[in-house]
Tab-separated table of C-alpha atoms and ligand atoms in Angstrom:
chain	number	residue	atom	x	y	z
S	721	MET	CA	-0.127	0.096	0.539
S	722	ARG	CA	1.265	4.012	-0.609
S	723	ALA	CA	1.811	5.835	2.573
S	724	VAL	CA	3.169	8.033	4.193
S	725	VAL	CA	6.514	8.218	6.310
S	726	PHE	CA	8.850	10.544	8.344
S	727	GLU	CA	11.341	8.972	7.537
S	728	ASN	CA	14.324	11.125	9.809
S	729	TRP	CA	15.174	13.841	11.595
S	730	LYS	CA	14.296	17.354	9.674
S	731	THR	CA	13.597	15.422	6.104
S	732	PHE	CA	10.582	16.272	3.625
S	733	PRO	CA	7.854	13.534	4.309
S	734	ALA	CA	7.485	10.636	1.245
S	735	LEU	CA	5.195	8.506	-0.219
S	736	LYS	CA	6.501	5.456	-0.615
S	737	GLU	CA	5.249	1.331	-1.146
S	738	VAL	CA	4.755	-0.373	2.519
S	739	ASP	CA	3.240	-3.699	3.490
S	740	ARG	CA	-0.319	-3.332	4.293
S	741	PRO	CA	-0.578	-4.084	7.877
S	742	VAL	CA	-1.578	-7.141	9.027
S	743	PRO	CA	-4.010	-6.131	13.212
S	744	GLY	CA	-2.463	-7.611	15.967
S	745	PRO	CA	-4.652	-8.963	19.569
S	746	GLY	CA	-6.749	-6.438	20.546
S	747	GLU	CA	-6.753	-4.952	16.559
S	748	VAL	CA	-8.078	-3.831	14.564
S	749	LEU	CA	-6.906	-2.738	10.396
S	750	LEU	CA	-9.130	-0.250	9.216
S	751	LYS	CA	-9.656	0.938	5.527
S	752	VAL	CA	-8.295	4.206	5.993
S	753	ALA	CA	-11.479	7.137	5.129
S	754	GLY	CA	-9.887	10.361	5.945
S	755	ALA	CA	-6.498	11.668	7.611
S	756	GLY	CA	-6.170	15.123	8.265
S	757	ALA	CA	-2.633	17.237	8.094
S	758	CYS	CA	-1.997	19.205	11.498
S	759	HIS	CA	0.642	21.403	11.975
S	760	SER	CA	1.907	19.401	14.279
S	761	ASP	CA	2.951	17.288	11.956
S	762	VAL	CA	5.213	20.164	10.722
S	763	ALA	CA	6.813	20.331	14.456
S	764	ILE	CA	7.581	16.056	14.393
S	765	TYR	CA	9.635	16.518	10.310
S	766	LYS	CA	10.871	20.339	10.654
S	767	ASP	CA	11.344	21.403	14.164
S	768	PHE	CA	12.342	18.868	15.729
S	769	ASP	CA	15.854	16.032	16.377
S	770	ALA	CA	16.585	14.069	19.124
S	771	GLY	CA	17.014	16.095	21.757
S	772	THR	CA	13.473	17.910	21.268
S	773	PRO	CA	11.559	16.611	24.525
S	774	GLY	CA	8.522	13.993	23.589
S	775	ALA	CA	9.584	14.011	20.081
S	776	VAL	CA	9.160	10.266	19.092
S	777	PRO	CA	12.350	8.621	16.687
S	778	PRO	CA	11.333	8.317	13.298
S	779	PRO	CA	10.587	6.305	10.991
S	780	PHE	CA	6.836	6.021	11.317
S	781	ILE	CA	3.900	6.657	9.129
S	782	LEU	CA	1.919	10.179	9.351
S	783	GLY	CA	-0.910	10.943	10.575
S	784	HIS	CA	-3.061	10.803	13.632
S	785	GLU	CA	-5.953	12.471	13.187
S	786	ASN	CA	-7.818	9.453	11.063
S	787	SER	CA	-11.660	7.652	10.121
S	788	GLY	CA	-11.992	5.100	8.985
S	789	TRP	CA	-13.604	1.817	7.982
S	790	ILE	CA	-13.948	-1.644	9.674
S	791	GLU	CA	-11.729	-3.833	7.615
S	792	GLU	CA	-10.323	-6.927	9.354
S	793	THR	CA	-10.702	-7.301	13.523
S	794	GLY	CA	-7.378	-9.270	14.988
S	795	PRO	CA	-7.198	-11.965	17.625
S	796	GLY	CA	-9.215	-11.461	20.757
S	797	VAL	CA	-11.441	-8.981	18.726
S	798	GLN	CA	-15.060	-8.509	18.853
S	799	GLY	CA	-17.776	-6.594	18.569
S	800	PHE	CA	-17.051	-4.331	15.114
S	801	THR	CA	-18.580	-5.391	11.619
S	802	VAL	CA	-16.652	-5.145	9.209
S	803	GLY	CA	-17.426	-2.079	7.404
S	804	ASP	CA	-18.675	0.900	9.683
S	805	ALA	CA	-17.457	4.416	10.281
S	806	TYR	CA	-15.132	5.049	13.593
S	807	LEU	CA	-13.045	7.715	14.852
S	808	VAL	CA	-9.946	7.037	16.372
S	809	TYR	CA	-9.047	7.674	19.534
S	810	GLY	CA	-4.725	8.179	18.779
S	811	PRO	CA	-3.202	9.035	21.583
S	812	ILE	CA	-1.654	5.834	23.369
S	813	GLY	CA	-1.009	4.696	26.610
S	814	CYS	CA	0.067	2.212	28.673
S	815	GLY	CA	-3.225	1.462	29.330
S	816	ARG	CA	-3.462	0.079	32.629
S	817	CYS	CA	-2.744	3.666	34.893
S	818	ARG	CA	-4.661	5.848	36.589
S	819	ALA	CA	-4.907	8.215	33.655
S	820	CYS	CA	-5.244	5.821	31.391
S	821	SER	CA	-7.660	4.328	33.204
S	822	ARG	CA	-9.851	7.612	33.106
S	823	GLY	CA	-9.067	7.884	28.976
S	824	GLN	CA	-6.615	10.065	29.243
S	825	ASP	CA	-3.515	8.896	27.395
S	826	THR	CA	-2.750	12.153	27.148
S	827	TYR	CA	-1.424	11.691	29.944
S	828	CYS	CA	-0.230	7.475	30.905
S	829	GLU	CA	2.425	8.207	33.795
S	830	ASN	CA	3.638	5.255	31.958
S	831	ALA	CA	4.257	7.236	28.679
S	832	ALA	CA	8.288	7.637	29.083
S	833	SER	CA	8.129	2.851	28.834
S	834	MET	CA	5.497	3.287	25.421
S	835	PRO	CA	6.949	2.964	22.542
S	836	TYR	CA	5.001	5.576	21.086
S	837	LEU	CA	2.840	8.031	21.906
S	838	GLY	CA	-0.195	7.179	19.689
S	839	THR	CA	-0.857	6.479	16.543
S	840	GLY	CA	0.985	8.864	13.346
S	841	LEU	CA	3.443	9.469	16.778
S	842	GLY	CA	6.028	7.138	16.372
S	843	ARG	CA	3.559	4.029	16.652
S	844	ASP	CA	2.117	4.041	12.431
S	845	GLY	CA	-0.503	6.367	11.040
S	846	GLY	CA	-3.535	7.055	9.187
S	847	MET	CA	-1.867	8.503	6.214
S	848	ALA	CA	-2.050	5.205	4.255
S	849	GLU	CA	-4.632	3.232	2.806
S	850	TYR	CA	-4.827	1.272	5.591
S	851	VAL	CA	-4.111	1.568	9.344
S	852	THR	CA	-3.491	-0.564	11.835
S	853	VAL	CA	-5.288	0.788	16.041
S	854	PRO	CA	-6.612	-0.651	18.849
S	855	ALA	CA	-9.815	-2.334	18.849
S	856	ARG	CA	-10.302	0.642	22.847
S	857	ASN	CA	-9.408	3.514	20.813
S	858	LEU	CA	-12.391	3.402	18.718
S	859	VAL	CA	-14.936	5.697	18.204
S	860	PRO	CA	-18.620	5.126	16.413
S	861	LEU	CA	-19.616	7.831	13.839
S	862	GLY	CA	-22.329	5.426	12.988
S	863	ASP	CA	-23.896	7.217	9.175
S	864	ALA	CA	-22.211	10.232	9.997
S	865	ASP	CA	-19.909	11.245	7.448
S	866	PRO	CA	-16.556	9.411	8.494
S	867	VAL	CA	-13.923	11.966	6.095
S	868	ALA	CA	-15.682	15.238	7.047
S	869	ALA	CA	-14.609	13.149	10.630
S	870	ALA	CA	-11.544	13.062	10.628
S	871	PRO	CA	-10.695	16.286	11.772
S	872	LEU	CA	-12.122	16.260	15.024
S	873	ALA	CA	-9.647	13.695	16.051
S	874	ASP	CA	-7.724	15.646	16.967
S	875	ALA	CA	-8.970	19.541	15.372
S	876	GLY	CA	-12.228	18.819	17.263
S	877	LEU	CA	-10.629	16.704	20.456
S	878	THR	CA	-8.469	18.841	21.393
S	879	PRO	CA	-9.752	22.574	21.064
S	880	TYR	CA	-13.561	20.492	23.449
S	881	HIS	CA	-10.632	19.398	26.163
S	882	ALA	CA	-9.089	22.802	26.200
S	883	VAL	CA	-12.449	24.897	26.489
S	884	LYS	CA	-14.348	22.073	28.844
S	885	GLN	CA	-11.259	23.063	30.923
S	886	ALA	CA	-12.292	26.281	30.688
S	887	LEU	CA	-16.248	26.703	31.908
S	888	PRO	CA	-15.792	27.228	34.328
S	889	HIS	CA	-15.237	30.828	33.312
S	890	LEU	CA	-17.549	31.168	30.905
S	891	ASP	CA	-20.389	30.258	32.748
S	892	GLY	CA	-22.546	32.851	33.791
S	893	GLY	CA	-23.930	36.310	31.985
S	894	GLY	CA	-21.449	39.015	29.985
S	895	ARG	CA	-17.909	36.193	29.463
S	896	SER	CA	-16.167	37.178	26.479
S	897	ALA	CA	-13.587	34.412	26.086
S	898	LEU	CA	-10.533	34.948	23.193
S	899	VAL	CA	-9.513	32.686	20.905
S	900	ILE	CA	-5.398	33.397	18.289
S	901	GLY	CA	-4.807	30.911	15.725
S	902	LEU	CA	-7.917	30.270	13.560
S	903	GLY	CA	-6.473	27.578	10.784
S	904	GLY	CA	-8.302	24.150	11.936
S	905	LEU	CA	-8.028	23.970	15.714
S	906	GLY	CA	-8.872	27.773	15.550
S	907	GLN	CA	-12.356	26.672	13.754
S	908	ILE	CA	-13.989	24.175	15.871
S	909	ALA	CA	-12.474	25.693	18.916
S	910	VAL	CA	-14.785	28.881	18.096
S	911	GLN	CA	-17.757	26.793	16.943
S	912	ILE	CA	-17.023	24.838	20.565
S	913	LEU	CA	-17.138	27.800	22.284
S	914	THR	CA	-20.501	29.014	20.163
S	915	ALA	CA	-22.344	26.090	21.605
S	916	LEU	CA	-20.589	25.338	24.339
S	917	THR	CA	-21.147	29.267	26.448
S	918	GLY	CA	-22.886	31.589	26.277
S	919	ALA	CA	-20.187	33.589	25.774
S	920	THR	CA	-18.831	36.754	23.525
S	921	VAL	CA	-16.177	35.061	20.709
S	922	ILE	CA	-14.262	37.054	19.518
S	923	ALA	CA	-11.044	36.201	17.304
S	924	THR	CA	-8.045	37.123	16.010
S	925	ASP	CA	-5.171	35.470	13.245
S	926	MET	CA	-2.224	37.326	10.163
S	927	LYS	CA	-4.515	35.727	7.940
S	928	PRO	CA	-8.280	38.066	6.260
S	929	GLU	CA	-9.082	34.982	5.313
S	930	ALA	CA	-9.523	33.333	8.734
S	931	MET	CA	-10.858	36.030	10.172
S	932	ARG	CA	-13.511	35.723	7.797
S	933	ARG	CA	-14.559	32.202	8.549
S	934	ALA	CA	-14.378	32.737	12.352
S	935	GLU	CA	-16.978	35.182	11.423
S	936	ALA	CA	-19.182	33.647	10.190
S	937	ASN	CA	-18.544	31.170	12.786
S	938	GLY	CA	-20.253	33.655	15.334
S	939	ALA	CA	-16.741	35.546	16.943
S	940	VAL	CA	-16.090	38.556	16.726
S	941	VAL	CA	-12.509	39.935	15.171
S	942	ALA	CA	-9.665	41.818	16.400
S	943	ALA	CA	-6.919	42.372	13.988
S	944	GLY	CA	-3.479	42.671	15.264
S	945	GLY	CA	-0.938	44.772	14.716
S	946	ALA	CA	-0.424	48.511	17.488
S	947	GLY	CA	-4.125	49.269	19.767
S	948	GLN	CA	-5.407	44.754	19.005
S	949	VAL	CA	-4.929	44.793	23.535
S	950	GLU	CA	-6.992	47.868	23.651
S	951	ARG	CA	-9.842	46.521	21.131
S	952	ILE	CA	-9.516	43.125	23.017
S	953	ARG	CA	-9.945	45.331	26.376
S	954	GLU	CA	-12.761	47.570	24.692
S	955	LEU	CA	-14.608	44.117	23.514
S	956	THR	CA	-15.194	43.314	27.338
S	957	GLY	CA	-16.256	46.474	28.778
S	958	GLY	CA	-12.953	47.097	29.922
S	959	ARG	CA	-11.744	43.837	31.949
S	960	GLY	CA	-10.278	41.432	29.651
S	961	VAL	CA	-11.176	38.392	28.406
S	962	ASP	CA	-12.324	35.195	31.453
S	963	ALA	CA	-11.431	32.579	29.220
S	964	ALA	CA	-8.192	32.410	26.179
S	965	PHE	CA	-6.489	29.449	23.504
S	966	ASP	CA	-3.726	30.839	22.057
S	967	PHE	CA	-3.505	28.175	18.544
S	968	VAL	CA	-0.181	29.716	18.468
S	969	GLY	CA	1.950	29.423	21.443
S	970	ALA	CA	5.173	32.334	19.906
S	971	ALA	CA	5.884	35.086	22.150
S	972	PRO	CA	3.788	37.388	20.342
S	973	THR	CA	0.544	35.771	20.864
S	974	ILE	CA	0.722	34.254	24.559
S	975	ALA	CA	1.648	38.354	25.219
S	976	THR	CA	-0.843	38.881	23.712
S	977	ALA	CA	-3.284	36.593	25.110
S	978	ALA	CA	-1.720	37.466	28.776
S	979	ALA	CA	-2.377	41.312	28.602
S	980	SER	CA	-6.452	40.437	27.187
S	981	MET	CA	-7.369	38.428	30.666
S	982	ALA	CA	-9.400	39.352	32.930
S	983	GLN	CA	-9.085	38.860	37.106
S	984	GLY	CA	-9.250	34.953	37.384
S	985	SER	CA	-9.212	34.126	34.375
S	986	ARG	CA	-7.772	31.942	32.026
S	987	LEU	CA	-5.552	31.226	29.512
S	988	THR	CA	-4.712	27.686	28.445
S	989	VAL	CA	-1.342	27.811	25.583
S	990	VAL	CA	-1.705	25.162	22.838
S	991	GLY	CA	0.067	25.644	20.151
S	992	ILE	CA	3.839	24.422	20.914
S	993	ALA	CA	5.583	26.572	18.802
S	994	GLY	CA	7.526	27.129	21.899
S	995	GLY	CA	7.647	31.322	23.444
S	996	SER	CA	8.097	31.997	26.647
S	997	TYR	CA	6.797	35.289	28.971
S	998	GLU	CA	8.098	35.508	31.756
S	999	TRP	CA	5.497	35.834	34.976
S	1000	SER	CA	5.741	37.708	38.494
S	1001	PHE	CA	3.974	39.164	40.708
S	1002	PHE	CA	2.607	42.026	38.761
S	1003	THR	CA	2.048	40.563	34.869
S	1004	THR	CA	-1.405	39.677	35.476
S	1005	PRO	CA	-4.109	39.910	36.563
S	1006	TYR	CA	-4.860	39.039	40.024
S	1007	GLU	CA	-5.693	35.576	40.463
S	1008	ALA	CA	-5.260	34.755	36.397
S	1009	THR	CA	-4.089	30.972	35.592
S	1010	ILE	CA	-1.740	30.040	32.366
S	1011	THR	CA	-1.587	26.786	31.034
S	1012	ASN	CA	-1.657	23.975	28.320
S	1013	THR	CA	-3.280	21.489	27.126
S	1014	TYR	CA	-2.707	17.458	25.571
S	1015	TRP	CA	-5.094	16.314	22.977
S	1016	GLY	CA	-8.062	15.173	25.164
S	1017	THR	CA	-9.856	12.318	26.169
S	1018	ILE	CA	-11.762	8.991	24.653
S	1019	GLU	CA	-14.258	10.484	26.603
S	1020	ASP	CA	-14.185	13.392	25.686
S	1021	LEU	CA	-14.190	12.394	21.741
S	1022	HIS	CA	-17.548	10.760	21.490
S	1023	GLU	CA	-19.276	14.146	23.346
S	1024	VAL	CA	-17.041	15.543	19.675
S	1025	VAL	CA	-18.609	12.974	17.196
S	1026	ALA	CA	-22.252	13.981	19.128
S	1027	MET	CA	-21.260	17.423	19.179
S	1028	TYR	CA	-20.765	16.441	15.012
S	1029	ARG	CA	-23.264	14.906	14.536
S	1030	ALA	CA	-25.574	17.516	16.347
S	1031	GLY	CA	-24.542	19.215	13.388
S	1032	GLN	CA	-22.921	21.837	16.106
S	1033	ILE	CA	-19.444	21.206	15.086
S	1034	THR	CA	-18.108	21.304	11.132
S	1035	PRO	CA	-15.630	20.393	10.559
S	1036	GLU	CA	-13.900	23.184	7.013
S	1037	ILE	CA	-12.163	20.144	5.596
S	1038	GLU	CA	-9.732	20.784	1.167
S	1039	ARG	CA	-9.750	16.967	0.353
S	1040	PHE	CA	-6.467	15.375	-1.060
S	1041	SER	CA	-6.338	12.131	-2.937
S	1042	LEU	CA	-2.603	10.019	-0.886
S	1043	ASP	CA	-0.330	11.162	-3.684
S	1044	ASP	CA	-1.202	15.038	-3.499
S	1045	ALA	CA	-0.521	14.136	0.484
S	1046	PRO	CA	3.500	16.102	-0.006
S	1047	GLU	CA	1.572	18.866	-1.945
S	1048	ALA	CA	-1.285	19.159	1.230
S	1049	TYR	CA	1.672	19.792	3.634
S	1050	ARG	CA	3.891	22.071	1.690
S	1051	ARG	CA	0.529	24.630	1.706
S	1052	LEU	CA	0.615	23.508	5.693
S	1053	GLU	CA	3.555	24.968	6.059
S	1054	SER	CA	2.882	28.406	4.032
S	1055	GLY	CA	-0.414	29.041	5.768
S	1056	GLN	CA	-2.556	28.401	2.070
S	1057	LEU	CA	-5.024	26.519	3.355
S	1058	THR	CA	-8.351	27.624	3.365
S	1059	GLY	CA	-9.908	24.165	5.428
S	1060	ARG	CA	-8.036	20.992	7.335
S	1061	ALA	CA	-6.350	18.829	4.665
S	1062	VAL	CA	-7.725	15.488	4.334
S	1063	VAL	CA	-6.535	13.281	2.835
S	1064	VAL	CA	-8.705	10.463	1.539
S	1065	PRO	CA	-7.299	7.491	0.430
D	2415	LIG	P1	-2.504	25.594	11.176
D	2415	LIG	O1	-1.343	25.857	10.618
D	2415	LIG	O2	-4.456	25.118	10.146
D	2415	LIG	O3	-3.642	26.751	12.765
D	2415	LIG	C1	-2.667	27.824	12.333
D	2415	LIG	C2	-3.286	29.298	12.079
D	2415	LIG	O4	-2.709	30.372	12.953
D	2415	LIG	C3	-3.442	29.468	11.043
D	2415	LIG	O5	-4.628	30.573	11.284
D	2415	LIG	C4	-2.178	31.127	10.965
D	2415	LIG	O6	-1.808	32.002	9.807
D	2415	LIG	C5	-2.129	31.191	12.890
D	2415	LIG	N1	-1.546	32.179	13.051
D	2415	LIG	C6	0.336	31.767	12.956
D	2415	LIG	N2	0.497	32.554	13.835
D	2415	LIG	C7	0.281	33.917	14.836
D	2415	LIG	C8	0.660	35.138	15.150
D	2415	LIG	N3	1.248	35.498	15.625
D	2415	LIG	N4	-0.953	35.973	15.037
D	2415	LIG	C9	-2.134	34.844	14.226
D	2415	LIG	N5	-2.187	34.048	13.798
D	2415	LIG	C10	-1.479	32.786	13.543
D	2415	LIG	O7	-2.402	25.407	12.828
D	2415	LIG	P2	-3.270	24.128	13.740
D	2415	LIG	O8	-3.383	22.121	13.427
D	2415	LIG	O9	-4.551	23.947	13.435
D	2415	LIG	O10	-2.778	23.875	14.183
D	2415	LIG	C11	-2.621	24.405	16.214
D	2415	LIG	C12	-1.649	24.748	16.766
D	2415	LIG	O11	-1.742	24.171	17.894
D	2415	LIG	C13	0.141	23.894	15.886
D	2415	LIG	O12	1.398	24.654	17.246
D	2415	LIG	C14	0.182	22.568	16.943
D	2415	LIG	O13	1.081	22.082	16.676
D	2415	LIG	C15	-0.248	22.694	17.397
D	2415	LIG	N6	-1.688	21.754	18.289
D	2415	LIG	C16	-1.602	21.647	19.661
D	2415	LIG	C17	-2.562	20.609	20.039
D	2415	LIG	C18	-2.862	20.391	22.153
D	2415	LIG	O14	-2.899	18.577	21.832
D	2415	LIG	N7	-2.342	20.676	22.619
D	2415	LIG	C19	-2.710	19.932	19.701
D	2415	LIG	C20	-2.696	19.707	17.564
D	2415	LIG	C21	-2.132	20.390	17.289
D	2416	LIG	ZN1	-1.386	4.391	30.836
């Protein structure tokens, strides 16, 4: 079968012919319906090296945002029907620790002794015609379109988890949220905030087109440049935002988000650009929290699928064939996509 392989640190992935995988005990073989291209993949093949904390060594097939149809079940797997559509929960922990027991493989207490972080993250991923995944990582899609659903596995799940942790800050009248970076994750973050809260959603990106799409999803925009923080604060009646989500994570975006915070608010840095922020007693309002989140739980993913099926989340996608997957990554790198790139083998 054909697959997009991350072969070496700081090397653009290659389209290659590889063996079709065989599902092991407890696993299923999926015929891939859709595999989303995430900006984290770009960090993996372009920025990371053996010394990067948490980086998983090549080679492996990319694609950690996958959906597909059951093709075959491995030894000991029961209860699945060939042809049924599933979304893949990508993180794979030990399955036994406290974090894994609550469905949060992302924070597996034994991650250091695991050979990989998940499907498409050390273990072969979904940018291929077929992929094997543990049966416990499957979330049913029913009759929902599995191709448009693929981005839910990361671009949906990650903002959902981040927003859910921040919900106590958005519970009440007159609240507001800030979303910085309106790409794959950020656009869905706007949809989730609009569906789950009554907060005013303020959105910003350096691309006017991305801000127009966020506006169509219910946000008010605050363009970058001089006076941006003042404009954001004005939209909140001067209080600042109750929750901020930074889907870039560069020093300037963290600084903008931090300067926009209200007392008692929460800033979640989701983007992995690696920017730092110098904190002291006087830099942020009282009881304002700055934190990060990584992906989400499998229970969150069931909830994300429910929102998709209810029409509350609609990923905007651009389809690419497997042969055009390298082109999808080139366009993701250069900021030329207008929706999440989904590779449809
Ligand atoms: P993307 O390329 O689809 O979107 C990024 C958006 O940010 C683009 O619209 C771009 O124009 C905008 N942007 C970039 N720099 C900006 C700046 N300085 N000011 C304003 N806007 C700016 O990326 P994505 O796939 O949505 O991923 C977003 C980030 O989240 C990446 O860093 C990715 O690695 C990270 N990520 C984190 C997790 C996690 O679990 N924490 C999971 C998935 C992705
Ligand atoms: Zn674990």
